CSV table of C-alpha atoms in Angstrom, one decimal:
chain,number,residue,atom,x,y,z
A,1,UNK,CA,128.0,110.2,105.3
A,2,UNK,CA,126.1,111.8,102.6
A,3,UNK,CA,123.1,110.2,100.7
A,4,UNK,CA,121.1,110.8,97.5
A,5,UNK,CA,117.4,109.3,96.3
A,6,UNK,CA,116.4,108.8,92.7
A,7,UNK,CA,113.2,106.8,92.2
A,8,UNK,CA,110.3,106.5,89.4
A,9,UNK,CA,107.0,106.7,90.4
A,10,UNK,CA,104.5,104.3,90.6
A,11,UNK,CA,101.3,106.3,88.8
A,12,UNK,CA,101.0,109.5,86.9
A,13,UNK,CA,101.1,112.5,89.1
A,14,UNK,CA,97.8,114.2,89.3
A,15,UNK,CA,96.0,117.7,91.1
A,16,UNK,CA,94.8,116.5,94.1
A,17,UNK,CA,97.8,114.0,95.1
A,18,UNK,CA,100.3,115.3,97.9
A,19,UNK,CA,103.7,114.7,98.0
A,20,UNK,CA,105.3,114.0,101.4
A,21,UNK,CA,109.3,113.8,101.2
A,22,UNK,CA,111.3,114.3,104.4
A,23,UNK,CA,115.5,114.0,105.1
A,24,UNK,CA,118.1,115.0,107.2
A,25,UNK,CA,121.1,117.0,105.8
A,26,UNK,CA,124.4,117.2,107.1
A,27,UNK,CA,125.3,119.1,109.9
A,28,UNK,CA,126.9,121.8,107.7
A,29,UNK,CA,125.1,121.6,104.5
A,30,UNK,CA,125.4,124.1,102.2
A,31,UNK,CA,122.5,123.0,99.5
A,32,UNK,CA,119.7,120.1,99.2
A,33,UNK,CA,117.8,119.7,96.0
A,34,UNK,CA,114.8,118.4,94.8
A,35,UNK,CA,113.5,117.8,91.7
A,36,UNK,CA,110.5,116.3,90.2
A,37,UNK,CA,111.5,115.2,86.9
A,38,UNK,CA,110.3,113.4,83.3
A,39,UNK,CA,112.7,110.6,84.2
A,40,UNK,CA,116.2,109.6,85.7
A,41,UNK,CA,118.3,110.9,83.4
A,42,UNK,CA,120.5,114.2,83.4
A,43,UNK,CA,118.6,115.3,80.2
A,44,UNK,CA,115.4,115.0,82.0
A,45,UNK,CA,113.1,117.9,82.1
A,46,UNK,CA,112.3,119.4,85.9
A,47,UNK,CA,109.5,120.4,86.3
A,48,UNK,CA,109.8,121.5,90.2
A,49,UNK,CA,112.9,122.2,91.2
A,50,UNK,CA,113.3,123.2,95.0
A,51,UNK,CA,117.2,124.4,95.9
A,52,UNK,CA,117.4,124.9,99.8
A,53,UNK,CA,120.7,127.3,99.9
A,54,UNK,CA,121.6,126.8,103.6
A,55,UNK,CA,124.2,130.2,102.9
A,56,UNK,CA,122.1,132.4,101.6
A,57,UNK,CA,119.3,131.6,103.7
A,58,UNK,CA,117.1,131.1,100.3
A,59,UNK,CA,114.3,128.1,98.9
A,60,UNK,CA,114.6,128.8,95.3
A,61,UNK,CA,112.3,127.3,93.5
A,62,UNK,CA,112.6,126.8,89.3
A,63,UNK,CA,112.2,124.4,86.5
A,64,UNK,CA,114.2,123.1,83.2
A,65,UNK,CA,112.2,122.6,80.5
A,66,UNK,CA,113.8,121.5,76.7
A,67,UNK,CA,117.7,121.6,78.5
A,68,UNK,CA,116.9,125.6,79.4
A,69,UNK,CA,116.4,127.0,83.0
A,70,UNK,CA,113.6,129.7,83.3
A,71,UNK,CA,113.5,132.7,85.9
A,72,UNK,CA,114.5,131.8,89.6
A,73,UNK,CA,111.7,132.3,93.0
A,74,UNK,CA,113.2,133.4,96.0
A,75,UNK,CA,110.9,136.1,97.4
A,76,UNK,CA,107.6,135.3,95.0
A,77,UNK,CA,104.9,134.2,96.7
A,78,UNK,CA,106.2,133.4,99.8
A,79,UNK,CA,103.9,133.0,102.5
A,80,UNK,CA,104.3,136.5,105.0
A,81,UNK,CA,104.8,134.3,108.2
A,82,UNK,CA,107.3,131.8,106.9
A,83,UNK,CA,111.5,132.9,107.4
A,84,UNK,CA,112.9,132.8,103.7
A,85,UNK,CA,114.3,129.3,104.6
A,86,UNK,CA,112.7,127.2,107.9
A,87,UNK,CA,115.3,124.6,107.1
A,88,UNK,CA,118.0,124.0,109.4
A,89,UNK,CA,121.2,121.6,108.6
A,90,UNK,CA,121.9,118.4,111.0
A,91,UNK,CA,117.7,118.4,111.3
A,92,UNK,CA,115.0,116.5,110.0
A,93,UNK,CA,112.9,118.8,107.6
A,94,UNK,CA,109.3,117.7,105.9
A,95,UNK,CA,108.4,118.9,103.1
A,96,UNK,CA,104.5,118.7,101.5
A,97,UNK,CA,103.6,119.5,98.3
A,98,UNK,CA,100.0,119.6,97.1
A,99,UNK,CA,99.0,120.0,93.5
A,100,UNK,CA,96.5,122.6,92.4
A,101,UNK,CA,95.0,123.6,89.3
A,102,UNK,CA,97.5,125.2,88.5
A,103,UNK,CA,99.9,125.6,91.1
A,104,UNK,CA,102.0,123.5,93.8
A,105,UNK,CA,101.4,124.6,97.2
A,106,UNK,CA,104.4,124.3,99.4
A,107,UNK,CA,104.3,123.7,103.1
A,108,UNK,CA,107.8,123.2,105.2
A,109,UNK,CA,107.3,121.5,108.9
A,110,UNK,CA,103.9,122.2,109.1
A,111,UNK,CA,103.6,125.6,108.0
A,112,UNK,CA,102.4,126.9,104.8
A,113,UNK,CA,105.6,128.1,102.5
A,114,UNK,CA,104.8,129.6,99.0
A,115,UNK,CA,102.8,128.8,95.7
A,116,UNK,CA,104.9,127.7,92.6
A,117,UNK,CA,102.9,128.2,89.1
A,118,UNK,CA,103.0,124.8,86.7
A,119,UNK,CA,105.9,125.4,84.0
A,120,UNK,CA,105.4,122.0,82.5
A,121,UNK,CA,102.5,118.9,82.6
A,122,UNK,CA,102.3,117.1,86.0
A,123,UNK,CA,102.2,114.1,83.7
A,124,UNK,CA,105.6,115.0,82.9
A,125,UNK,CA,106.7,114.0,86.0
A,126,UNK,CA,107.8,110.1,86.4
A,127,UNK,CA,110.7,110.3,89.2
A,128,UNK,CA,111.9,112.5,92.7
A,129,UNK,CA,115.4,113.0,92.7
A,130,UNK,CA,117.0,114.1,96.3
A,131,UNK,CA,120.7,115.2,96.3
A,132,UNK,CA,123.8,117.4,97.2
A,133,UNK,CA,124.0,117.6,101.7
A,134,UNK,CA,121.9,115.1,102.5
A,135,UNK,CA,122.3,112.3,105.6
A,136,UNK,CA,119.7,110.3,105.4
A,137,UNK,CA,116.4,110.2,103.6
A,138,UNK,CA,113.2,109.4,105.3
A,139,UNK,CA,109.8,110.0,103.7
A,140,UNK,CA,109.1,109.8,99.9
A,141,UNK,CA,105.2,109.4,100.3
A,142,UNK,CA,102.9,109.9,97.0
A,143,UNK,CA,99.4,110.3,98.3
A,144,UNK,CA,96.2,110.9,97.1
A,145,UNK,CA,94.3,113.8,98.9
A,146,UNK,CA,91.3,114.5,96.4
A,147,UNK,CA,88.4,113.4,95.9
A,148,UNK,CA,88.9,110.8,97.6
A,149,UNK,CA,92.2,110.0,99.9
A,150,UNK,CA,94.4,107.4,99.7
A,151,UNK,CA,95.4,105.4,101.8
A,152,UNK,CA,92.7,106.5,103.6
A,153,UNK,CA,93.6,107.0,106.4
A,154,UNK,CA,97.2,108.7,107.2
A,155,UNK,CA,99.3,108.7,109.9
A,156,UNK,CA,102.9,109.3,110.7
A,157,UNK,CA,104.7,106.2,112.7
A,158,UNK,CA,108.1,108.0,114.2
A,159,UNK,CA,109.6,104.4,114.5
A,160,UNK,CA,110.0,103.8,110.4
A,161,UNK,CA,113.3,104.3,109.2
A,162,UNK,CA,111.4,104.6,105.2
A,163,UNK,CA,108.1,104.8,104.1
A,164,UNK,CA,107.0,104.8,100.2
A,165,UNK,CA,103.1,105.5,99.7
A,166,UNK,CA,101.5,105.3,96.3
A,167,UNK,CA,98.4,107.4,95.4
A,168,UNK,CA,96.1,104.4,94.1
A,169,UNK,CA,96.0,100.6,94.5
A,170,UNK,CA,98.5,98.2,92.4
A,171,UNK,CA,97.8,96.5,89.4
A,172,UNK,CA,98.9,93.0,89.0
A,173,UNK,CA,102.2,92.8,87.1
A,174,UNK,CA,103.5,95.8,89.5
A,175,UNK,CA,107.2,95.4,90.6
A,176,UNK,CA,108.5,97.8,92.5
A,177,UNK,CA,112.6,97.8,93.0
A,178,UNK,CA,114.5,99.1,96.2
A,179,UNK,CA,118.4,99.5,96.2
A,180,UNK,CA,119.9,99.5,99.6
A,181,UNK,CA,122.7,99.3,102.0
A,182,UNK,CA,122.4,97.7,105.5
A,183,UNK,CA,125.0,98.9,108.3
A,184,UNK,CA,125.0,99.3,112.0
A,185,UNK,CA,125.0,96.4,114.0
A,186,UNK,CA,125.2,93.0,113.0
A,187,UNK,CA,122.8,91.6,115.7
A,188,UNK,CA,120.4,94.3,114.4
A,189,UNK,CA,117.3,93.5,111.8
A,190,UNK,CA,115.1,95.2,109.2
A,191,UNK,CA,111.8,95.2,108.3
A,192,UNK,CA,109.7,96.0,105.0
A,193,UNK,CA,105.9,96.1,105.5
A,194,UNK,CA,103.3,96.3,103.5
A,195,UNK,CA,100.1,97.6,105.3
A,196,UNK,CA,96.6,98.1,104.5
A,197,UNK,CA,94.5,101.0,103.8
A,198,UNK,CA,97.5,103.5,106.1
A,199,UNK,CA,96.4,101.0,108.9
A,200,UNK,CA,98.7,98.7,111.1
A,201,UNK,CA,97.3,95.8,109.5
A,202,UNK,CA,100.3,94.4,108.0
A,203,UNK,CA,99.8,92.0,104.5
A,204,UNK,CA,103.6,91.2,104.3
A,205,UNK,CA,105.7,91.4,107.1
A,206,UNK,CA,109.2,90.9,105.1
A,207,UNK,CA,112.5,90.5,108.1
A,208,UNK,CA,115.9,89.3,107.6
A,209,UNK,CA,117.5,88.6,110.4
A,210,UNK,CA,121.4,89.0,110.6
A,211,UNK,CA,123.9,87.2,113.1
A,212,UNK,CA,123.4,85.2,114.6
A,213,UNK,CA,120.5,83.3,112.7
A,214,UNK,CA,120.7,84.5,108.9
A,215,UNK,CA,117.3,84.0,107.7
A,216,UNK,CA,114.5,85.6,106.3
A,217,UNK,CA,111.1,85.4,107.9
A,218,UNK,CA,107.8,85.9,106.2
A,219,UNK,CA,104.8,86.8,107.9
A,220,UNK,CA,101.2,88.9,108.0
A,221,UNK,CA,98.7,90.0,110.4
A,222,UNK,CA,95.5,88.5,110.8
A,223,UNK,CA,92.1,90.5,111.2
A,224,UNK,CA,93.1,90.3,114.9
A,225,UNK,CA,96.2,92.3,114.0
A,226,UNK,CA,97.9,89.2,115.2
A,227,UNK,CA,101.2,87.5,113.9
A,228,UNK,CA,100.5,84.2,112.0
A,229,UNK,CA,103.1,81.5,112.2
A,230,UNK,CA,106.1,82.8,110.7
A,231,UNK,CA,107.4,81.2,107.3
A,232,UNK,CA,111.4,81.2,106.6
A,233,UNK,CA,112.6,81.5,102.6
A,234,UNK,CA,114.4,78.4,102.0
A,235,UNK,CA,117.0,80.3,99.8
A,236,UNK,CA,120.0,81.0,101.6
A,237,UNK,CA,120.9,84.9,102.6
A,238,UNK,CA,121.5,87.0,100.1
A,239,UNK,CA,121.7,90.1,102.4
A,240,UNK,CA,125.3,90.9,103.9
A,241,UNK,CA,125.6,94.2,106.0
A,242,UNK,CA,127.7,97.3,104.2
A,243,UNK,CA,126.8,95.7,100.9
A,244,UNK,CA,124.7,97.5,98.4
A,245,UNK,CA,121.2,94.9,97.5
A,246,UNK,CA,118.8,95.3,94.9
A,247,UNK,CA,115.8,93.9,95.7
A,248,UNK,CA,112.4,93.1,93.7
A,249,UNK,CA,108.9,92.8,94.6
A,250,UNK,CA,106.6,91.2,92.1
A,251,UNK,CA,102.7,91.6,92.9
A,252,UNK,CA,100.7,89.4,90.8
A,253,UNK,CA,96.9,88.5,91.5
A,254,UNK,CA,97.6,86.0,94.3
A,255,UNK,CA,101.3,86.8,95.8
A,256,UNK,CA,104.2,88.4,96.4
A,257,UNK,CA,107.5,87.3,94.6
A,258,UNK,CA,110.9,88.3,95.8
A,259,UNK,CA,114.1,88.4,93.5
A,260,UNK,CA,117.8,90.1,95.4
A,261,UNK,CA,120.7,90.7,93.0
A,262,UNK,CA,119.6,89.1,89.8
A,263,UNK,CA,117.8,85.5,91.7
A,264,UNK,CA,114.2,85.0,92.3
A,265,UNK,CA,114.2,84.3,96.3
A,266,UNK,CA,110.7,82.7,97.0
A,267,UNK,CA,107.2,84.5,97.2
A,268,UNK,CA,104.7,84.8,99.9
A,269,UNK,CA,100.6,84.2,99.1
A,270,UNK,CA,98.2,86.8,100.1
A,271,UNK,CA,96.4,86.2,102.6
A,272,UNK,CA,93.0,88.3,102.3
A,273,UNK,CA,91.0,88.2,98.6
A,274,UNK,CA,91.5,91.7,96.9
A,275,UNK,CA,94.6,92.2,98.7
A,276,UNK,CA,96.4,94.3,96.1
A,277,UNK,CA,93.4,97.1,96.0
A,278,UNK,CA,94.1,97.9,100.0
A,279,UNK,CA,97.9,97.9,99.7
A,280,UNK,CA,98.8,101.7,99.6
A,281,UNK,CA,103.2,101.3,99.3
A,282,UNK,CA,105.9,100.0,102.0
A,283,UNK,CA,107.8,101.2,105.5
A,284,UNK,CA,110.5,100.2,107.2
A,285,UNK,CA,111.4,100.0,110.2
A,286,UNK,CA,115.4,99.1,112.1
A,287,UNK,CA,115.9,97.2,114.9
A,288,UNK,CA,118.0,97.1,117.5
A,289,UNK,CA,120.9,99.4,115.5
A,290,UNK,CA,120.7,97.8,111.9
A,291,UNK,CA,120.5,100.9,109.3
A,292,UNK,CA,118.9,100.9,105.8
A,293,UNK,CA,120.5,102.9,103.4
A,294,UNK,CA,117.8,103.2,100.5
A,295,UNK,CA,118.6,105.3,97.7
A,296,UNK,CA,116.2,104.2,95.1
A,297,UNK,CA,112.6,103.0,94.4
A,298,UNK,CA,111.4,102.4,91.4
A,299,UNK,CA,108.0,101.7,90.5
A,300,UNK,CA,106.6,99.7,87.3
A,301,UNK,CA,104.2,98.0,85.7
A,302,UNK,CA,105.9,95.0,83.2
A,303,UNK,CA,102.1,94.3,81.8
A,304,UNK,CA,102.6,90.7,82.7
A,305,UNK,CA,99.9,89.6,85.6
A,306,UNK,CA,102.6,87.2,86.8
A,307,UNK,CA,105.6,89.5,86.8
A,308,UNK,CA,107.3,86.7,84.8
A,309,UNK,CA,111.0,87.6,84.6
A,310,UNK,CA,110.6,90.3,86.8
A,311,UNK,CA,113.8,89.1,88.7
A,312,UNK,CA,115.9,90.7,86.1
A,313,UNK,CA,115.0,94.2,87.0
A,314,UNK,CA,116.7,93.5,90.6
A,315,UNK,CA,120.2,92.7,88.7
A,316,UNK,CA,123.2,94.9,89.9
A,317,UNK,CA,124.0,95.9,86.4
A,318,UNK,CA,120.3,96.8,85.3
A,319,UNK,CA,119.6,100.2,85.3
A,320,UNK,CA,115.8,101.7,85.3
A,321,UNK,CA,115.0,104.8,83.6
């Protein structure tokens, strides 16, 4: 089953922030792309365009500036002990992308990959677009690396399904969107978390539960990293399993609010004081054969401390540019 990602980012993109983006493609794929654009739309300039062309064994790297391609990379600045394309279909592949001065700097599983000179402003670049052969998407992490990291500290968890890192605390009046599709078994569960500084320390521990109860439980950990008592949302299920959901998370100063499809669906109070400036983005994790389909964030910030009418971005019909 293929897949694709497209998602605005929640900050302007910076030297010294890393990019972390990781997928599967298909088991005979024949091209993956990824481009870091100035927006959603097929108008949008790329700035970083990465090609991975599983038939001619190639990582070509370009950009689109003004509607016009420049000059292809295939064999420029390539590091000497990488193969032309590490890549291989049916497998998980991670990609990291710091930017320089003037530069990206490209690593592939570990291992450094090539240099990619600045065509256009990183300021241009608002979204991350993932799309032809790809199976499932795993990692689209925005981090900051210098001068000072963040979330500070980082860690890989092999049991998320998702995770979405942002490069600098929220602001109040952040809403951040996710479009999704649950499938696998019905008896299965998933979990959004928000954690704290890269910790385990979880502020929001967000889980409906399918058949057979069909609720949604709210919950965070203490200082202890202990569960609290769990709180259920009051307002029905809105989640049904092969069904595409657009859900909304308002931060405001003192809370979370929830909206799915179009209806705000209760909030959740933060527990600690400051809690939005340790928050550093969301995971999730599948239980028990549940499957979470996510093929877009989106990141914003409405101006309004209380996210008032936030629940409208999370309408089916409501697109985000």
């Amino acid at each position: 089953m293929l897949t694709q990602f497209n998602g605005n980012l929640s900050c302007t993109v910076e030297a010294g922030q890393i990019f972390v983006i990781a997928a599967r493609p298909i088991d005979d794929a024949e091209r993956v792309n990824i481009n870091f654009q100035s927006g959603k739309s097929d108008e949008a300039d790329i700035i970083l365009h990465l090609s991975i062309r599983f038939h001619d064994d190639i990582i070509v790297r370009n950009s689109k500036i003004e509607g016009n391609w420049g000059d292809e990379e295939r064999d420029e600045n390539l590091n000497e002990l990488t193969a032309p394309n590490p890549v291989t279909p049916g497998e998980i592949f991670k990609i990291y992308i710091l930017m320089g001065d003037d530069r990206f700097h490209i690593a592939i599983n570990g291992h450094p990959y090539c240099t990619y000179r600045f065509r256009g402003p990183l300021s241009e670049i608002r979204s991350i677009m993932l799309m032809k052969d790809v199976q499932q998407i795993v990692q689209i992490d925005h981090r900051q690396a210098f001068p000072t990291p963040f979330p500070a500290i980082q860690f890989d968890e092999p049991f998320n399904s998702f995770t979405n890192d942002v490069p600098k605390p929220f602001l109040p009046g952040h809403v951040i969107v996710i479009t999704a599709i649950p499938f696998g078994n019905p008896r299965g569960r998933f979990i959004i978390r928000f954690t704290e500084n890269g910790s385990k320390r979880q502020a929001l521990h967000f889980n409906p539960r399918f058949d057979p109860s069909y609720v949604v439980v709210r919950n965070s950990h203490t200082e202890l990293l202990e569960f609290r008592r769990e709180e259920e949302i009051s307002g029905g299920f809105p989640f049904v399993l092969d069904q595409q959901f657009k859900f909304a998370i308002g931060l405001t100063e003192n809370e979370f609010k929830f909206a799915v499809n179009g209806s705000y669906f209760e909030s959740y109070a933060f527990r600690n004081v400051n809690q939005l400036d340790v928050l550093n983005g969301f995971k999730v994790q599948c239980v028990n054969g549940m499957q979470l389909e996510i093929t877009n964030v989106d990141h914003m910030n409405m101006g309004v401390p209380d996210c008032e009418g936030f629940e409208s971005y999370s309408h089916p019909e409501v697109e985000i540019f």
